[in-house]
PDB file of C-alpha atoms in Angstrom:
ATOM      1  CA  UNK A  61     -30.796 131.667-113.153  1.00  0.00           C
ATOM      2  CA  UNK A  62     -30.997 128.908-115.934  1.00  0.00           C
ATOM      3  CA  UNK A  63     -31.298 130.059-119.342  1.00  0.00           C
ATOM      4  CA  UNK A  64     -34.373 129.037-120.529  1.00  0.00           C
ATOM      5  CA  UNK A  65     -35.924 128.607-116.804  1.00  0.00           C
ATOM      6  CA  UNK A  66     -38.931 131.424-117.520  1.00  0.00           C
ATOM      7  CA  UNK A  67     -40.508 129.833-113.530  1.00  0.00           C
ATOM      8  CA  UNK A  68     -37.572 131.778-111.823  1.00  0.00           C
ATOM      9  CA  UNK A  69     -37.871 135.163-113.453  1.00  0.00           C
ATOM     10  CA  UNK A  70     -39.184 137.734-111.539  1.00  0.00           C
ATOM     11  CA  UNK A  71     -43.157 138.798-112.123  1.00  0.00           C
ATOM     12  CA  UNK A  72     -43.826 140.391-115.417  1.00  0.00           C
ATOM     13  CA  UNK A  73     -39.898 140.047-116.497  1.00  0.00           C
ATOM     14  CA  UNK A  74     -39.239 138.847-119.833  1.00  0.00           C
ATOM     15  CA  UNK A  75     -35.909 137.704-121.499  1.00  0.00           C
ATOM     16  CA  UNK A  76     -34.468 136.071-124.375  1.00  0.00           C
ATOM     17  CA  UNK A  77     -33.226 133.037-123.960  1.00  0.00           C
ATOM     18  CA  UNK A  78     -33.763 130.851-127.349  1.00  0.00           C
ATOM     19  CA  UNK A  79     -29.681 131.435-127.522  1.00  0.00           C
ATOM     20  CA  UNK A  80     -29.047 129.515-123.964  1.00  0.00           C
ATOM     21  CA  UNK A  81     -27.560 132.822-122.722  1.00  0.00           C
ATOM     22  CA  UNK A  82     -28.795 134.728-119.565  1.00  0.00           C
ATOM     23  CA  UNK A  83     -29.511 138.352-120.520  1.00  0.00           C
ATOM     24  CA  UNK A  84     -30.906 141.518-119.459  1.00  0.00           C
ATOM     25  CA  UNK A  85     -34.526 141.550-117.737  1.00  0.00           C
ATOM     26  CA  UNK A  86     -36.903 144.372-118.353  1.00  0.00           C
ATOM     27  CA  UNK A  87     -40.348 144.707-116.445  1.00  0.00           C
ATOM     28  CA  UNK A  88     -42.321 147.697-116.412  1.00  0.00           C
ATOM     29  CA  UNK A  89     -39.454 149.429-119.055  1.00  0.00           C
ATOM     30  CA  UNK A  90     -37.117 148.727-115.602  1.00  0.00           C
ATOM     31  CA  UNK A  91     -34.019 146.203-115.758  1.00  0.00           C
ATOM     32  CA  UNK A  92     -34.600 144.288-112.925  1.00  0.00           C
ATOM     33  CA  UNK A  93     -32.719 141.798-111.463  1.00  0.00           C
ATOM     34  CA  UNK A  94     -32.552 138.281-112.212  1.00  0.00           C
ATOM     35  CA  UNK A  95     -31.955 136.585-109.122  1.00  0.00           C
ATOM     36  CA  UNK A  96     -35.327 135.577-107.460  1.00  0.00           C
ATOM     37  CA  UNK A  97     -33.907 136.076-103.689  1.00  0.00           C
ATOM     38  CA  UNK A  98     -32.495 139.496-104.014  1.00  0.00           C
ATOM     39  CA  UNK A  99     -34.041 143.076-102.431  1.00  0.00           C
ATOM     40  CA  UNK A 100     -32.458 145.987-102.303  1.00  0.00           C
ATOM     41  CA  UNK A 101     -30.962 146.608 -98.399  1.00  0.00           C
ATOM     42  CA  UNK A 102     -32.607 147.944 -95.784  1.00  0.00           C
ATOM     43  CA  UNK A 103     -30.518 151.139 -94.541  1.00  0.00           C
ATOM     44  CA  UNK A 104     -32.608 152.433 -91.934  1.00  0.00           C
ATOM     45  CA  UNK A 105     -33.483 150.766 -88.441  1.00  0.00           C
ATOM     46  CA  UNK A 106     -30.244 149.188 -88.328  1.00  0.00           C
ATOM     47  CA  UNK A 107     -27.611 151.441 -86.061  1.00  0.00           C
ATOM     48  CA  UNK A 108     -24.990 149.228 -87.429  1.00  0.00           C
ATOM     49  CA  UNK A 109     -26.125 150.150 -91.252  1.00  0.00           C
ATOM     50  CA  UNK A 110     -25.811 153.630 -90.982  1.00  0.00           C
ATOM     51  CA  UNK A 111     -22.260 153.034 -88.844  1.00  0.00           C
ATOM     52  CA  UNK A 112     -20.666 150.934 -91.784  1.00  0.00           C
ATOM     53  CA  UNK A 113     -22.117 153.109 -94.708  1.00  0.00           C
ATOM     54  CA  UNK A 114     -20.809 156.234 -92.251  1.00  0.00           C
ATOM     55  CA  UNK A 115     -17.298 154.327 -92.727  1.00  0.00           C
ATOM     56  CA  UNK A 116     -17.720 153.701 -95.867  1.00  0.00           C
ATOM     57  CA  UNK A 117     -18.069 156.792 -97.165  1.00  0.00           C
ATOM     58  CA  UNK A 118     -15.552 158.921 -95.148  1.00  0.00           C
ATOM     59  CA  UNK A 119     -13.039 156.151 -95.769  1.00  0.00           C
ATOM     60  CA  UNK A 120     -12.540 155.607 -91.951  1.00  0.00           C
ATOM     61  CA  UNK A 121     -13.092 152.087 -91.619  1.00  0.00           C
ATOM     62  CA  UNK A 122     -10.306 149.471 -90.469  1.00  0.00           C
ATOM     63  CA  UNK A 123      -7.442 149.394 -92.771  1.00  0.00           C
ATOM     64  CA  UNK A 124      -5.033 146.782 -91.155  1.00  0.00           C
ATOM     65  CA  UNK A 125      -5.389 144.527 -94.237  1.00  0.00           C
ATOM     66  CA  UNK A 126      -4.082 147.063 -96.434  1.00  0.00           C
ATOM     67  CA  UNK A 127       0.013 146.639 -97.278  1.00  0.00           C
ATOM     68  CA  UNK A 128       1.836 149.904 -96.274  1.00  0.00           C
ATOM     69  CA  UNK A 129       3.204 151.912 -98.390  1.00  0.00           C
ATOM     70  CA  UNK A 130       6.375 150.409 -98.786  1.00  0.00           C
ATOM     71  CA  UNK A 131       5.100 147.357 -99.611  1.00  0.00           C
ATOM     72  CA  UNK A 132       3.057 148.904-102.223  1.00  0.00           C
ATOM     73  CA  UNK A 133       5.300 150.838-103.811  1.00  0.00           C
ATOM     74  CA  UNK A 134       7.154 147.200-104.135  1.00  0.00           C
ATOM     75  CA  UNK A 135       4.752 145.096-105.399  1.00  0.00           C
ATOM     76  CA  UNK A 136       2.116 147.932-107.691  1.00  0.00           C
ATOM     77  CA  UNK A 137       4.951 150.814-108.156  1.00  0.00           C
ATOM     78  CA  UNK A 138       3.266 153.355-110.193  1.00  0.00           C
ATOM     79  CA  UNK A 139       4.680 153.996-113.417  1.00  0.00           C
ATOM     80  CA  UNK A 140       4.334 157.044-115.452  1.00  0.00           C
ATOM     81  CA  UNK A 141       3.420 156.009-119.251  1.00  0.00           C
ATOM     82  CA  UNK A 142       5.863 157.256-121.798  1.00  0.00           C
ATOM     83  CA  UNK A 143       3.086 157.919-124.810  1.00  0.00           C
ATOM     84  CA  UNK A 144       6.090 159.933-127.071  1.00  0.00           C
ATOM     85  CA  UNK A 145       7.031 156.862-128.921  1.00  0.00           C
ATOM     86  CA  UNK A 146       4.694 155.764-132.333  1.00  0.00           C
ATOM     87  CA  UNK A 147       3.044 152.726-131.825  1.00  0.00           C
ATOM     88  CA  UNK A 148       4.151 150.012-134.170  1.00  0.00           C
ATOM     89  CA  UNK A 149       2.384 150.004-137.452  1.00  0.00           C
ATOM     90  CA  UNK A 150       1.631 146.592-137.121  1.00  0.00           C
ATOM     91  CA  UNK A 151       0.776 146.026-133.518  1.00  0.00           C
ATOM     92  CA  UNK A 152      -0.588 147.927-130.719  1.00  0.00           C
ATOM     93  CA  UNK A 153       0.043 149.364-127.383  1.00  0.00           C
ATOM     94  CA  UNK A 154      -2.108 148.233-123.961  1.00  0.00           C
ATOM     95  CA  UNK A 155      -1.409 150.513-121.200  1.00  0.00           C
ATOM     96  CA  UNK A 156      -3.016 149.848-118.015  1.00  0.00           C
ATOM     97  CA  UNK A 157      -3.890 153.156-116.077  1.00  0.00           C
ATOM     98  CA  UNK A 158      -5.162 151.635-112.919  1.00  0.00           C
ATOM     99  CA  UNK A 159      -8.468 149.549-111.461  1.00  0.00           C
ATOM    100  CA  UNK A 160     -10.646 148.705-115.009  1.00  0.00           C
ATOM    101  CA  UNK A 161      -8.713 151.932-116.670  1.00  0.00           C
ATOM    102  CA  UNK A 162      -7.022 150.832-120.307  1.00  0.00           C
ATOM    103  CA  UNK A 163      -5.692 152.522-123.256  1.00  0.00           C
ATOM    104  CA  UNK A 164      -5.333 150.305-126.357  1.00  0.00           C
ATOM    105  CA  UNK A 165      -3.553 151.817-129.193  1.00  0.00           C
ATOM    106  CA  UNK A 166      -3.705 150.009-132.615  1.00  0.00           C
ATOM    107  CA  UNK A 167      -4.077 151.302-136.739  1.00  0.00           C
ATOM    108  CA  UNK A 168      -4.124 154.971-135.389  1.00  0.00           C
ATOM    109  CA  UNK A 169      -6.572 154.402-133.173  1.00  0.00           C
ATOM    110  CA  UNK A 170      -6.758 154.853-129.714  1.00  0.00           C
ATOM    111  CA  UNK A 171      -9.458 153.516-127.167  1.00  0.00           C
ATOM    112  CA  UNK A 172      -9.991 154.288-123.528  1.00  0.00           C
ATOM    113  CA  UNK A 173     -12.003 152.445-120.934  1.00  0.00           C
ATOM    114  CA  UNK A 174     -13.068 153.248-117.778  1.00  0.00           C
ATOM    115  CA  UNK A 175     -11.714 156.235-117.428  1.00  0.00           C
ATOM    116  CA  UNK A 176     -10.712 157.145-113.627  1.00  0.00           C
ATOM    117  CA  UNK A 177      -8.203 159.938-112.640  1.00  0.00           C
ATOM    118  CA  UNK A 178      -9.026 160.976-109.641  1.00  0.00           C
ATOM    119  CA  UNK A 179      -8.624 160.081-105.992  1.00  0.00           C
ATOM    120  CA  UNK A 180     -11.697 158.610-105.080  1.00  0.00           C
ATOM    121  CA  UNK A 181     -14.377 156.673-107.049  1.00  0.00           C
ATOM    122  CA  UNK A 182     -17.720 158.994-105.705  1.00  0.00           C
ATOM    123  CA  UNK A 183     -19.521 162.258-106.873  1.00  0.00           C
ATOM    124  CA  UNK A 184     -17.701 164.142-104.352  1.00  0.00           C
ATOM    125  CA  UNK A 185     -14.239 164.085-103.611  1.00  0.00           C
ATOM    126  CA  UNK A 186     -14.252 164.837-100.110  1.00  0.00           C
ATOM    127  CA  UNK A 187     -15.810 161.621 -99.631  1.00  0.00           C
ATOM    128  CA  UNK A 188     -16.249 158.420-100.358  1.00  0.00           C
ATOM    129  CA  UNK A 189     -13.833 155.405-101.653  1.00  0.00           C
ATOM    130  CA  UNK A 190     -10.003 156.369-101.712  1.00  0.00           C
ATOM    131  CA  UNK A 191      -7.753 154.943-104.394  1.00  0.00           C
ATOM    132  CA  UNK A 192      -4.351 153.184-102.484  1.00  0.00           C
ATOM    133  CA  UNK A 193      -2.547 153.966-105.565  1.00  0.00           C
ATOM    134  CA  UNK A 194      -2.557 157.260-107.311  1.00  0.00           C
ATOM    135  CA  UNK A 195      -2.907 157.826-111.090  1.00  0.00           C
ATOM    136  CA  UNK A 196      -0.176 156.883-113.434  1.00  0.00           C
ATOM    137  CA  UNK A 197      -0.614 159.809-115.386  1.00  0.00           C
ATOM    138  CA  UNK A 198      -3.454 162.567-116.078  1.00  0.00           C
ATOM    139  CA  UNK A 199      -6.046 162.969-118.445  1.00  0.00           C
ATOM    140  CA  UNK A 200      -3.945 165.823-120.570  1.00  0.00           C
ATOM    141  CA  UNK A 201      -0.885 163.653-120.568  1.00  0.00           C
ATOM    142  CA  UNK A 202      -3.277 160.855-122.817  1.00  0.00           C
ATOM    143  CA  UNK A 203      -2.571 160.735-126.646  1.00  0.00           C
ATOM    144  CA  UNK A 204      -5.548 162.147-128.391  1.00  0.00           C
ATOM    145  CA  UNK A 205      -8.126 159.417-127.460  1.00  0.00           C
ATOM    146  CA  UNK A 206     -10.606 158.727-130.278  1.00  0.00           C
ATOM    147  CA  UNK A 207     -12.961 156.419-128.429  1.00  0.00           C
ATOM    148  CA  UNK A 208     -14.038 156.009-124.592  1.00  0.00           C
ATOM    149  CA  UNK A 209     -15.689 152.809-123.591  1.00  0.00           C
ATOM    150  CA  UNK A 210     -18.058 152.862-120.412  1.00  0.00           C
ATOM    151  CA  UNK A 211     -18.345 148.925-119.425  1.00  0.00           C
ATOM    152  CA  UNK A 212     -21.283 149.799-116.577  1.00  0.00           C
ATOM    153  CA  UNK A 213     -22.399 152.171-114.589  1.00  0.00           C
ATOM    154  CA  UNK A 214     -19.914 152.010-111.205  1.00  0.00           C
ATOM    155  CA  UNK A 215     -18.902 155.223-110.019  1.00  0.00           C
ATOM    156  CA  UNK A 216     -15.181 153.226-110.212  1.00  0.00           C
ATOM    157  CA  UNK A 217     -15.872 152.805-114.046  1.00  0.00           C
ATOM    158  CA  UNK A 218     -16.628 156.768-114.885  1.00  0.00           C
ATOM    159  CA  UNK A 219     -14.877 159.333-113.579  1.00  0.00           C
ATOM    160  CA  UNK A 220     -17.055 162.147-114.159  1.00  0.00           C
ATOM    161  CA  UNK A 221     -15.266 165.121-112.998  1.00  0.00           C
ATOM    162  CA  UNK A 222     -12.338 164.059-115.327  1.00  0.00           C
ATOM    163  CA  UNK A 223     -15.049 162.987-118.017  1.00  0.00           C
ATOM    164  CA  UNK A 224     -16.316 166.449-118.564  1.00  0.00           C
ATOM    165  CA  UNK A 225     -12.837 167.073-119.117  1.00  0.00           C
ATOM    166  CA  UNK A 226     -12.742 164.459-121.765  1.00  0.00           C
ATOM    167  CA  UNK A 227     -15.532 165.793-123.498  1.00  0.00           C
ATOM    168  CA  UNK A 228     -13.683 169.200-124.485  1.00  0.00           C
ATOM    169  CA  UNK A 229     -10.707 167.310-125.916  1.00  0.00           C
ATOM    170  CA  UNK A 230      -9.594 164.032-124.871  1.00  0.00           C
ATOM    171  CA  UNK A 231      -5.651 164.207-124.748  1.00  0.00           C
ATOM    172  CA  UNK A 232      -2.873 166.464-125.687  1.00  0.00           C
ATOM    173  CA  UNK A 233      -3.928 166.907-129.079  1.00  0.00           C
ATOM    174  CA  UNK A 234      -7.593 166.163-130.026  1.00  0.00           C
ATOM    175  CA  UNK A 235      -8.354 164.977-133.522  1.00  0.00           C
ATOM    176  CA  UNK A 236     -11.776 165.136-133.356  1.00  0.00           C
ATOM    177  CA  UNK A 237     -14.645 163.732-131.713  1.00  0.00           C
ATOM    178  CA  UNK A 238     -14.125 161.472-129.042  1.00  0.00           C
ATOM    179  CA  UNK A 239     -16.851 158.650-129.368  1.00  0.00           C
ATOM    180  CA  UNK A 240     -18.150 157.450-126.287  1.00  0.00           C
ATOM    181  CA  UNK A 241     -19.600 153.614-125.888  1.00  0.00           C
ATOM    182  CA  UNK A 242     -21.612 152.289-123.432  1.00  0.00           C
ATOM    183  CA  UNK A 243     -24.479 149.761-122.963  1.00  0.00           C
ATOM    184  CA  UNK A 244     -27.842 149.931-121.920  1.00  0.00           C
ATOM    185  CA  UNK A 245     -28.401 149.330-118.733  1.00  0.00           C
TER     186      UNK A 245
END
């Protein structure tokens, strides 16, 4: 959608746009999205639906395009993070912990996003997207984590078995309150 273009917006939407910047569209209270041609899909009537969200879910679809394990281990090992050495007064530490999963530690601080632990990105774990690679590390092995930022609202942005775990003490050692960040939306 072009900023500015109010014709394409759905019925009833409004956004801001004096800034030449697309942004969120409300109607009714509802976001609502921006693209004229979309609908949500259709998952009944179709045999074939039901057959690839069956797959889907259980994890049992074709998995030829996925390297072995070998090659995996090769080219993504998966490395434990040492956290027992200070982070430099003046710099800061980024440790990737898999997928959109980051801790950034700077000035005492440290910031996690995304957190995801566990083996599969769904409410249940009997089900449901399996990770290729494991973990690097757990959510008690984490320096005391002062904030937790949620970029949106993907069950393979929130882990939230491991996020209830988060809330009574984020990390080895907890300082304090964990803040928690995430947008509207």
């Amino acid at each position: 959608m072009a900023a500015g273009n109010s014709s394409e917006l759905p019925e009833g939407a409004t956004a801001a746009t004096s800034d030449g910047l697309t942004h969120s569209i409300r109607r009714n209270g509802r976001f609502v999205n921006p693209w004229p041609g979309w609908a949500l899909p259709s998952f009944t009537g179709t045999p074939n639906m039901l057959h690839l969200m069956w797959k889907f879910t259980t994890g049992s679809g074709d998995r030829s395009s996925i390297p072995s394990q070998e090659v995996l281990d090769t080219t993504l090992p998966v490395v434990t993070p040492d956290f027992s050495s200070p982070v430099p007064a003046d710099g800061m530490r980024v440790t990737w912990l898999g997928h959109a999963s980051v801790l950034v530690q700077f000035e005492n601080i440290c910031v996690l996003t995304d957190p995801i632990f566990s083996q599969r990105c769904a409410p249940f774990q009997f089900m449901g997207p399996k990770r290729y690679r494991g973990p690097p590390c757990t959510v008690e092995d984490l320096p005391s984590v002062d904030v937790v930022v949620i970029s949106h609202n993907h069950y393979d942005h929130l882990d939230l078995t491991q996020s209830r775990t988060c809330t009574r003490g984020l990390g080895r050692e907890c300082r304090g309150t964990c803040h928690w960040v995430c947008h509207l939306g």
